[in-house]
Amino acid sequence: MKNRSWAFLAGGLLVALLLAGVVSNYASSHPDGLDSSLLKGCTVDADDNIVGGSCPAQQARDHELADSPLADYGVRGVRNSFVSTGLSGVLGVLVTFAIGAGGFWLLRRRGTTPTDGTIPTDGTNPTDGDPATSDDVRRRADAAS
């Protein structure tokens, strides 16, 4: 990988870590969208507890992983909410990056020499200067370069 590619990758990772670790703490604690649409028809108090009415949110239950170490956008056991939220974001970015990098590593194209010698991966054309080469081999070689 070229130095420019590494710099771009490192810069992108740094921006993602900064956003997840710091900026995520300033996100709204009362997001609109699905949460608010599920509360339509209910009356809620200042702590978002349902105190009356009828709405789909009344059937909500805890998820099976609600007691996991990274549940509710925080790290269990860290008392400072700012640090807990930032740390969970950073861990999420690192895990996602590791899975993505591992996937790309597994799928990367390897520059090995073919065993039959018809289409080299070094950018050379095996048909150069060889009029006896068949058209099929020539097309495959041209497509590979």
N, CA and C atoms as an extended XYZ file, in Angstrom:
435
Properties=species:S:1:pos:R:3:atomname:S:1:resname:S:1:resid:I:1 pbc="F F F"
N         0.847       -1.169        0.000 N   MET     1
C         0.000        0.000        0.000 CA  MET     1
C         0.894        1.234        0.000 C   MET     1
N         0.516        2.219       -0.765 N   LYS     2
C         1.319        3.429       -0.886 CA  LYS     2
C         1.211        4.271        0.380 C   LYS     2
N         2.215        5.124        0.599 N   ASN     3
C         2.227        6.003        1.777 CA  ASN     3
C         1.001        6.903        1.814 C   ASN     3
N         0.568        7.360        0.643 N   ARG     4
C        -0.609        8.223        0.580 CA  ARG     4
C        -1.861        7.490        1.045 C   ARG     4
N        -1.969        6.223        0.683 N   SER     5
C        -3.111        5.414        1.107 CA  SER     5
C        -3.099        5.209        2.618 C   SER     5
N        -1.926        4.950        3.172 N   TRP     6
C        -1.818        4.776        4.625 CA  TRP     6
C        -2.192        6.071        5.341 C   TRP     6
N        -1.760        7.208        4.813 N   ALA     7
C        -2.087        8.494        5.441 CA  ALA     7
C        -3.589        8.747        5.387 C   ALA     7
N        -4.217        8.436        4.266 N   PHE     8
C        -5.658        8.611        4.135 CA  PHE     8
C        -6.394        7.691        5.110 C   PHE     8
N        -5.961        6.444        5.201 N   LEU     9
C        -6.576        5.480        6.112 CA  LEU     9
C        -6.403        5.910        7.573 C   LEU     9
N        -5.216        6.336        7.934 N   ALA    10
C        -4.962        6.787        9.302 CA  ALA    10
C        -5.757        8.053        9.620 C   ALA    10
N        -5.845        8.973        8.671 N   GLY    11
C        -6.632       10.192        8.873 CA  GLY    11
C        -8.105        9.892        9.057 C   GLY    11
N        -8.641        8.997        8.243 N   GLY    12
C       -10.045        8.602        8.375 CA  GLY    12
C       -10.323        7.929        9.700 C   GLY    12
N        -9.408        7.060       10.130 N   LEU    13
C        -9.565        6.397       11.431 CA  LEU    13
C        -9.496        7.415       12.566 C   LEU    13
N        -8.610        8.376       12.462 N   LEU    14
C        -8.493        9.404       13.494 CA  LEU    14
C        -9.761       10.251       13.584 C   LEU    14
N       -10.316       10.631       12.445 N   VAL    15
C       -11.563       11.409       12.437 CA  VAL    15
C       -12.699       10.593       13.048 C   VAL    15
N       -12.796        9.322       12.675 N   ALA    16
C       -13.855        8.458       13.223 CA  ALA    16
C       -13.702        8.304       14.733 C   ALA    16
N       -12.472        8.139       15.206 N   LEU    17
C       -12.245        8.019       16.649 CA  LEU    17
C       -12.591        9.308       17.379 C   LEU    17
N       -12.267       10.437       16.790 N   LEU    18
C       -12.597       11.733       17.385 CA  LEU    18
C       -14.110       11.927       17.464 C   LEU    18
N       -14.798       11.625       16.377 N   LEU    19
C       -16.258       11.753       16.372 CA  LEU    19
C       -16.902       10.817       17.385 C   LEU    19
N       -16.446        9.569       17.422 N   ALA    20
C       -17.045        8.590       18.327 CA  ALA    20
C       -16.682        8.866       19.777 C   ALA    20
N       -15.470        9.344       20.014 N   GLY    21
C       -15.013        9.533       21.383 CA  GLY    21
C       -15.431       10.838       22.023 C   GLY    21
N       -15.580       11.877       21.230 N   VAL    22
C       -15.875       13.193       21.804 CA  VAL    22
C       -17.228       13.722       21.338 C   VAL    22
N       -17.422       13.813       20.040 N   VAL    23
C       -18.617       14.449       19.496 CA  VAL    23
C       -19.876       13.667       19.839 C   VAL    23
N       -19.766       12.346       19.977 N   SER    24
C       -20.950       11.537       20.292 CA  SER    24
C       -21.569       11.927       21.629 C   SER    24
N       -20.807       12.506       22.520 N   ASN    25
C       -21.342       12.940       23.815 CA  ASN    25
C       -22.295       14.118       23.684 C   ASN    25
N       -22.232       14.819       22.563 N   TYR    26
C       -23.083       15.981       22.368 CA  TYR    26
C       -24.314       15.686       21.527 C   TYR    26
N       -24.523       14.418       21.201 N   ALA    27
C       -25.718       14.033       20.453 CA  ALA    27
C       -26.938       14.179       21.355 C   ALA    27
N       -28.080       14.375       20.746 N   SER    28
C       -29.312       14.571       21.498 CA  SER    28
C       -29.667       13.326       22.293 C   SER    28
N       -30.058       13.509       23.541 N   SER    29
C       -30.515       12.375       24.346 CA  SER    29
C       -31.979       12.081       24.070 C   SER    29
N       -32.633       12.927       23.281 N   HIS    30
C       -34.034       12.740       22.893 CA  HIS    30
C       -34.137       12.742       21.369 C   HIS    30
N       -33.656       11.671       20.734 N   PRO    31
C       -33.691       11.668       19.273 CA  PRO    31
C       -35.111       11.553       18.751 C   PRO    31
N       -35.338       12.133       17.588 N   ASP    32
C       -36.648       11.961       16.970 CA  ASP    32
C       -36.593       10.693       16.131 C   ASP    32
N       -37.544       10.472       15.315 N   GLY    33
C       -37.539        9.278       14.489 CA  GLY    33
C       -38.328        8.159       15.133 C   GLY    33
N       -37.741        6.996       15.200 N   LEU    34
C       -38.448        5.809       15.670 CA  LEU    34
C       -38.927        5.961       17.111 C   LEU    34
N       -38.058        6.459       17.992 N   ASP    35
C       -38.464        6.603       19.395 CA  ASP    35
C       -39.675        7.506       19.540 C   ASP    35
N       -39.654        8.648       18.870 N   SER    36
C       -40.772        9.578       19.018 CA  SER    36
C       -42.031        9.061       18.341 C   SER    36
N       -41.891        8.348       17.231 N   SER    37
C       -43.083        7.825       16.556 CA  SER    37
C       -43.728        6.709       17.366 C   SER    37
N       -42.953        5.964       18.129 N   LEU    38
C       -43.519        4.923       18.984 CA  LEU    38
C       -44.250        5.501       20.190 C   LEU    38
N       -43.961        6.746       20.521 N   LEU    39
C       -44.614        7.393       21.663 CA  LEU    39
C       -45.876        8.150       21.263 C   LEU    39
N       -46.199        8.193       19.984 N   LYS    40
C       -47.404        8.918       19.546 CA  LYS    40
C       -48.643        8.249       20.136 C   LYS    40
N       -49.452        9.054       20.778 N   GLY    41
C       -50.660        8.547       21.429 CA  GLY    41
C       -50.502        8.394       22.931 C   GLY    41
N       -49.288        8.540       23.433 N   CYS    42
C       -49.038        8.428       24.871 CA  CYS    42
C       -48.661        9.787       25.445 C   CYS    42
N       -48.892        9.927       26.727 N   THR    43
C       -48.454       11.102       27.461 CA  THR    43
C       -47.219       10.699       28.257 C   THR    43
N       -46.156       11.513       28.160 N   VAL    44
C       -44.916       11.199       28.872 CA  VAL    44
C       -44.558       12.347       29.807 C   VAL    44
N       -43.817       12.010       30.868 N   ASP    45
C       -43.366       13.044       31.795 CA  ASP    45
C       -41.987       13.549       31.372 C   ASP    45
N       -41.359       14.355       32.186 N   ALA    46
C       -40.067       14.964       31.859 CA  ALA    46
C       -38.952       13.927       31.714 C   ALA    46
N       -39.109       12.760       32.345 N   ASP    47
C       -38.095       11.705       32.265 CA  ASP    47
C       -38.416       10.680       31.179 C   ASP    47
N       -39.362       11.012       30.295 N   ASP    48
C       -39.805       10.131       29.205 CA  ASP    48
C       -40.464        8.848       29.688 C   ASP    48
N       -41.051        8.867       30.868 N   ASN    49
C       -41.831        7.731       31.353 CA  ASN    49
C       -43.271        7.912       30.878 C   ASN    49
N       -43.871        6.833       30.407 N   ILE    50
C       -45.246        6.888       29.908 CA  ILE    50
C       -46.187        6.971       31.107 C   ILE    50
N       -47.008        8.022       31.135 N   VAL    51
C       -47.939        8.212       32.253 CA  VAL    51
C       -49.399        8.081       31.838 C   VAL    51
N       -49.663        7.959       30.545 N   GLY    52
C       -51.044        7.814       30.101 CA  GLY    52
C       -51.134        7.614       28.615 C   GLY    52
N       -52.339        7.290       28.147 N   GLY    53
C       -52.576        7.100       26.721 CA  GLY    53
C       -52.284        5.680       26.281 C   GLY    53
N       -52.244        5.510       24.973 N   SER    54
C       -51.990        4.196       24.387 CA  SER    54
C       -51.072        4.375       23.188 C   SER    54
N       -49.948        3.662       23.187 N   CYS    55
C       -48.982        3.757       22.098 CA  CYS    55
C       -48.177        2.459       22.000 C   CYS    55
N       -47.517        2.236       20.857 N   PRO    56
C       -46.712        1.013       20.685 CA  PRO    56
C       -45.557        0.894       21.678 C   PRO    56
N       -45.053        2.003       22.195 N   ALA    57
C       -43.918        1.949       23.121 CA  ALA    57
C       -44.265        1.251       24.429 C   ALA    57
N       -45.532        1.094       24.731 N   GLN    58
C       -45.925        0.422       25.973 CA  GLN    58
C       -45.605       -1.070       25.930 C   GLN    58
N       -45.441       -1.628       24.748 N   GLN    59
C       -45.108       -3.045       24.628 CA  GLN    59
C       -43.593       -3.289       24.568 C   GLN    59
N       -42.813       -2.255       24.745 N   ALA    60
C       -41.358       -2.402       24.672 CA  ALA    60
C       -40.843       -3.221       25.844 C   ALA    60
N       -39.866       -4.078       25.531 N   ARG    61
C       -39.226       -4.917       26.549 CA  ARG    61
C       -37.713       -4.751       26.429 C   ARG    61
N       -37.009       -5.111       27.483 N   ASP    62
C       -35.547       -5.061       27.426 CA  ASP    62
C       -35.024       -6.092       26.438 C   ASP    62
N       -33.960       -5.733       25.772 N   HIS    63
C       -33.292       -6.626       24.831 CA  HIS    63
C       -32.536       -7.695       25.621 C   HIS    63
N       -32.280       -8.839       24.985 N   GLU    64
C       -31.538       -9.916       25.661 CA  GLU    64
C       -30.127       -9.491       26.051 C   GLU    64
N       -29.563       -8.541       25.331 N   LEU    65
C       -28.205       -8.083       25.610 CA  LEU    65
C       -28.182       -6.760       26.377 C   LEU    65
N       -29.278       -6.443       27.062 N   ALA    66
C       -29.359       -5.166       27.775 CA  ALA    66
C       -28.352       -5.066       28.913 C   ALA    66
N       -27.852       -6.191       29.385 N   ASP    67
C       -26.862       -6.154       30.464 CA  ASP    67
C       -25.443       -6.412       29.956 C   ASP    67
N       -25.226       -6.258       28.651 N   SER    68
C       -23.895       -6.470       28.078 CA  SER    68
C       -22.980       -5.298       28.422 C   SER    68
N       -21.681       -5.466       28.280 N   PRO    69
C       -20.726       -4.409       28.669 CA  PRO    69
C       -20.886       -3.095       27.918 C   PRO    69
N       -21.423       -3.114       26.704 N   LEU    70
C       -21.541       -1.879       25.916 CA  LEU    70
C       -22.991       -1.491       25.656 C   LEU    70
N       -23.903       -1.885       26.517 N   ALA    71
C       -25.323       -1.560       26.328 CA  ALA    71
C       -25.585       -0.090       26.635 C   ALA    71
N       -26.608        0.466       26.008 N   ASP    72
C       -27.061        1.842       26.230 CA  ASP    72
C       -25.981        2.888       25.975 C   ASP    72
N       -25.181        2.681       24.939 N   TYR    73
C       -24.174        3.657       24.506 CA  TYR    73
C       -23.193        4.030       25.604 C   TYR    73
N       -22.796        3.084       26.392 N   GLY    74
C       -21.828        3.331       27.448 CA  GLY    74
C       -21.105        2.049       27.802 C   GLY    74
N       -20.086        2.183       28.636 N   VAL    75
C       -19.332        1.034       29.111 CA  VAL    75
C       -19.740        0.783       30.555 C   VAL    75
N       -20.230       -0.428       30.801 N   ARG    76
C       -20.672       -0.759       32.155 CA  ARG    76
C       -19.483       -0.703       33.103 C   ARG    76
N       -19.678       -0.106       34.254 N   GLY    77
C       -18.633       -0.006       35.266 CA  GLY    77
C       -17.905        1.324       35.264 C   GLY    77
N       -18.060        2.123       34.219 N   VAL    78
C       -17.439        3.454       34.163 CA  VAL    78
C       -18.476        4.451       34.643 C   VAL    78
N       -18.201        5.116       35.756 N   ARG    79
C       -19.188        5.997       36.381 CA  ARG    79
C       -19.368        7.338       35.665 C   ARG    79
N       -18.314        7.885       35.099 N   ASN    80
C       -18.395        9.159       34.395 CA  ASN    80
C       -19.087        8.922       33.049 C   ASN    80
N       -20.254        9.533       32.846 N   SER    81
C       -21.037        9.271       31.630 CA  SER    81
C       -20.333        9.774       30.372 C   SER    81
N       -19.596       10.899       30.466 N   PHE    82
C       -18.871       11.421       29.308 CA  PHE    82
C       -17.809       10.422       28.856 C   PHE    82
N       -17.044        9.917       29.799 N   VAL    83
C       -15.987        8.942       29.494 CA  VAL    83
C       -16.596        7.626       29.020 C   VAL    83
N       -17.671        7.213       29.660 N   SER    84
C       -18.323        5.954       29.306 CA  SER    84
C       -18.851        5.974       27.880 C   SER    84
N       -19.521        7.047       27.495 N   THR    85
C       -20.050        7.170       26.130 CA  THR    85
C       -18.916        7.259       25.115 C   THR    85
N       -17.909        8.072       25.405 N   GLY    86
C       -16.769        8.210       24.493 CA  GLY    86
C       -16.007        6.909       24.324 C   GLY    86
N       -15.805        6.204       25.421 N   LEU    87
C       -15.080        4.937       25.367 CA  LEU    87
C       -15.855        3.887       24.573 C   LEU    87
N       -17.163        3.852       24.733 N   SER    88
C       -17.947        2.880       23.959 CA  SER    88
C       -17.899        3.216       22.472 C   SER    88
N       -17.902        4.496       22.131 N   GLY    89
C       -17.781        4.891       20.728 CA  GLY    89
C       -16.435        4.514       20.139 C   GLY    89
N       -15.374        4.760       20.889 N   VAL    90
C       -14.027        4.410       20.431 CA  VAL    90
C       -13.902        2.895       20.263 C   VAL    90
N       -14.403        2.137       21.222 N   LEU    91
C       -14.359        0.677       21.103 CA  LEU    91
C       -15.151        0.189       19.897 C   LEU    91
N       -16.298        0.804       19.652 N   GLY    92
C       -17.100        0.437       18.488 CA  GLY    92
C       -16.375        0.705       17.183 C   GLY    92
N       -15.715        1.854       17.084 N   VAL    93
C       -14.953        2.188       15.881 CA  VAL    93
C       -13.804        1.203       15.693 C   VAL    93
N       -13.084        0.894       16.753 N   LEU    94
C       -11.943       -0.018       16.638 CA  LEU    94
C       -12.374       -1.431       16.252 C   LEU    94
N       -13.468       -1.909       16.833 N   VAL    95
C       -13.965       -3.249       16.482 CA  VAL    95
C       -14.423       -3.273       15.022 C   VAL    95
N       -15.154       -2.239       14.607 N   THR    96
C       -15.614       -2.157       13.223 CA  THR    96
C       -14.434       -2.077       12.259 C   THR    96
N       -13.437       -1.277       12.598 N   PHE    97
C       -12.247       -1.162       11.760 CA  PHE    97
C       -11.510       -2.495       11.676 C   PHE    97
N       -11.376       -3.185       12.799 N   ALA    98
C       -10.678       -4.477       12.810 CA  ALA    98
C       -11.411       -5.508       11.956 C   ALA    98
N       -12.732       -5.541       12.042 N   ILE    99
C       -13.505       -6.489       11.227 CA  ILE    99
C       -13.363       -6.141        9.744 C   ILE    99
N       -13.471       -4.855        9.414 N   GLY   100
C       -13.319       -4.430        8.020 CA  GLY   100
C       -11.929       -4.705        7.482 C   GLY   100
N       -10.911       -4.380        8.255 N   ALA   101
C        -9.526       -4.622        7.816 CA  ALA   101
C        -9.273       -6.114        7.664 C   ALA   101
N        -9.807       -6.912        8.576 N   GLY   102
C        -9.652       -8.361        8.469 CA  GLY   102
C       -10.340       -8.903        7.228 C   GLY   102
N       -11.524       -8.387        6.931 N   GLY   103
C       -12.226       -8.819        5.726 CA  GLY   103
C       -11.468       -8.453        4.463 C   GLY   103
N       -10.955       -7.225        4.399 N   PHE   104
C       -10.175       -6.825        3.235 CA  PHE   104
C        -8.886       -7.633        3.137 C   PHE   104
N        -8.278       -7.940        4.257 N   TRP   105
C        -7.055       -8.737        4.248 CA  TRP   105
C        -7.339      -10.130        3.686 C   TRP   105
N        -8.470      -10.709        4.079 N   LEU   106
C        -8.826      -12.034        3.576 CA  LEU   106
C        -9.159      -12.029        2.091 C   LEU   106
N        -9.759      -10.943        1.620 N   LEU   107
C       -10.204      -10.877        0.232 CA  LEU   107
C        -9.209      -10.231       -0.724 C   LEU   107
N        -8.105       -9.766       -0.204 N   ARG   108
C        -7.175       -9.031       -1.072 CA  ARG   108
C        -6.662       -9.920       -2.195 C   ARG   108
N        -6.329       -9.272       -3.266 N   ARG   109
C        -5.815       -9.988       -4.432 CA  ARG   109
C        -4.334      -10.222       -4.237 C   ARG   109
N        -3.960      -11.441       -4.294 N   ARG   110
C        -2.553      -11.782       -4.089 CA  ARG   110
C        -1.817      -11.733       -5.421 C   ARG   110
N        -0.629      -11.196       -5.430 N   GLY   111
C         0.167      -11.073       -6.648 CA  GLY   111
C         1.043      -12.287       -6.860 C   GLY   111
N         0.462      -13.457       -7.015 N   THR   112
C         1.244      -14.671       -7.222 CA  THR   112
C         1.350      -14.978       -8.700 C   THR   112
N         2.353      -15.730       -9.062 N   THR   113
C         2.563      -16.127      -10.440 CA  THR   113
C         1.689      -17.335      -10.748 C   THR   113
N         0.937      -17.317      -11.845 N   PRO   114
C         0.093      -18.459      -12.187 CA  PRO   114
C         0.945      -19.679      -12.518 C   PRO   114
N         0.407      -20.847      -12.242 N   THR   115
C         1.162      -22.076      -12.458 CA  THR   115
C         1.267      -22.447      -13.921 C   THR   115
N         0.286      -22.053      -14.757 N   ASP   116
C         0.357      -22.422      -16.166 CA  ASP   116
C         1.191      -21.444      -16.990 C   ASP   116
N         1.529      -20.291      -16.431 N   GLY   117
C         2.402      -19.333      -17.091 CA  GLY   117
C         1.755      -18.545      -18.208 C   GLY   117
N         0.431      -18.622      -18.379 N   THR   118
C        -0.195      -17.917      -19.498 CA  THR   118
C        -0.423      -16.455      -19.222 C   THR   118
N        -0.805      -16.082      -17.999 N   ILE   119
C        -1.124      -14.691      -17.700 CA  ILE   119
C        -0.355      -14.266      -16.451 C   ILE   119
N         0.797      -13.646      -16.618 N   PRO   120
C         1.545      -13.186      -15.449 CA  PRO   120
C         0.885      -11.977      -14.812 C   PRO   120
N         1.092      -11.821      -13.511 N   THR   121
C         0.509      -10.690      -12.777 CA  THR   121
C         1.476       -9.529      -12.659 C   THR   121
N         2.643       -9.626      -13.278 N   ASP   122
C         3.624       -8.551      -13.148 CA  ASP   122
C         3.445       -7.443      -14.169 C   ASP   122
N         2.354       -7.489      -14.953 N   GLY   123
C         2.059       -6.428      -15.898 CA  GLY   123
C         2.608       -6.672      -17.287 C   GLY   123
N         3.379       -7.738      -17.478 N   THR   124
C         3.905       -8.021      -18.807 CA  THR   124
C         2.875       -8.813      -19.600 C   THR   124
N         2.965       -8.712      -20.907 N   ASN   125
C         2.040       -9.408      -21.794 CA  ASN   125
C         2.765      -10.595      -22.405 C   ASN   125
N         2.310      -11.829      -22.156 N   PRO   126
C         3.024      -12.999      -22.667 CA  PRO   126
C         2.933      -13.132      -24.179 C   PRO   126
N         2.063      -12.389      -24.813 N   THR   127
C         1.900      -12.501      -26.266 CA  THR   127
C         2.776      -11.532      -27.031 C   THR   127
N         3.496      -10.645      -26.326 N   ASP   128
C         4.355       -9.680      -27.016 CA  ASP   128
C         5.426      -10.416      -27.818 C   ASP   128
N         5.419      -10.201      -29.120 N   GLY   129
C         6.442      -10.783      -29.967 CA  GLY   129
C         6.243      -12.254      -30.267 C   GLY   129
N         5.091      -12.828      -29.950 N   ASP   130
C         4.857      -14.245      -30.194 CA  ASP   130
C         3.638      -14.409      -31.088 C   ASP   130
N         3.840      -14.490      -32.420 N   PRO   131
C         2.701      -14.577      -33.330 CA  PRO   131
C         1.968      -15.908      -33.245 C   PRO   131
N         2.571      -16.913      -32.636 N   ALA   132
C         1.946      -18.232      -32.578 CA  ALA   132
C         0.935      -18.358      -31.445 C   ALA   132
N         0.834      -17.361      -30.591 N   THR   133
C        -0.092      -17.422      -29.452 CA  THR   133
C        -1.517      -17.311      -29.945 C   THR   133
N        -2.413      -18.130      -29.377 N   SER   134
C        -3.801      -18.129      -29.826 CA  SER   134
C        -4.502      -16.832      -29.423 C   SER   134
N        -5.593      -16.509      -30.124 N   ASP   135
C        -6.365      -15.297      -29.832 CA  ASP   135
C        -6.970      -15.352      -28.443 C   ASP   135
N        -7.387      -16.535      -27.980 N   ASP   136
C        -7.999      -16.671      -26.658 CA  ASP   136
C        -7.001      -16.325      -25.564 C   ASP   136
N        -5.788      -16.838      -25.667 N   VAL   137
C        -4.743      -16.537      -24.677 CA  VAL   137
C        -4.393      -15.058      -24.740 C   VAL   137
N        -4.356      -14.484      -25.936 N   ARG   138
C        -4.032      -13.078      -26.109 CA  ARG   138
C        -5.099      -12.189      -25.458 C   ARG   138
N        -6.395      -12.534      -25.622 N   ARG   139
C        -7.475      -11.763      -25.010 CA  ARG   139
C        -7.395      -11.832      -23.486 C   ARG   139
N        -7.130      -13.007      -22.956 N   ARG   140
C        -7.021      -13.138      -21.491 CA  ARG   140
C        -5.848      -12.335      -20.953 C   ARG   140
N        -4.742      -12.341      -21.671 N   ALA   141
C        -3.568      -11.592      -21.241 CA  ALA   141
C        -3.842      -10.097      -21.285 C   ALA   141
N        -4.525       -9.631      -22.346 N   ASP   142
C        -4.849       -8.210      -22.451 CA  ASP   142
C        -5.836       -7.791      -21.360 C   ASP   142
N        -6.770       -8.645      -21.006 N   ALA   143
C        -7.740       -8.324      -19.949 CA  ALA   143
C        -7.072       -8.258      -18.584 C   ALA   143
N        -6.028       -9.034      -18.381 N   ALA   144
C        -5.343       -9.055      -17.083 CA  ALA   144
C        -4.427       -7.845      -16.904 C   ALA   144
N        -3.993       -7.237      -18.002 N   SER   145
C        -3.068       -6.106      -17.850 CA  SER   145
C        -3.740       -4.784      -17.923 C   SER   145
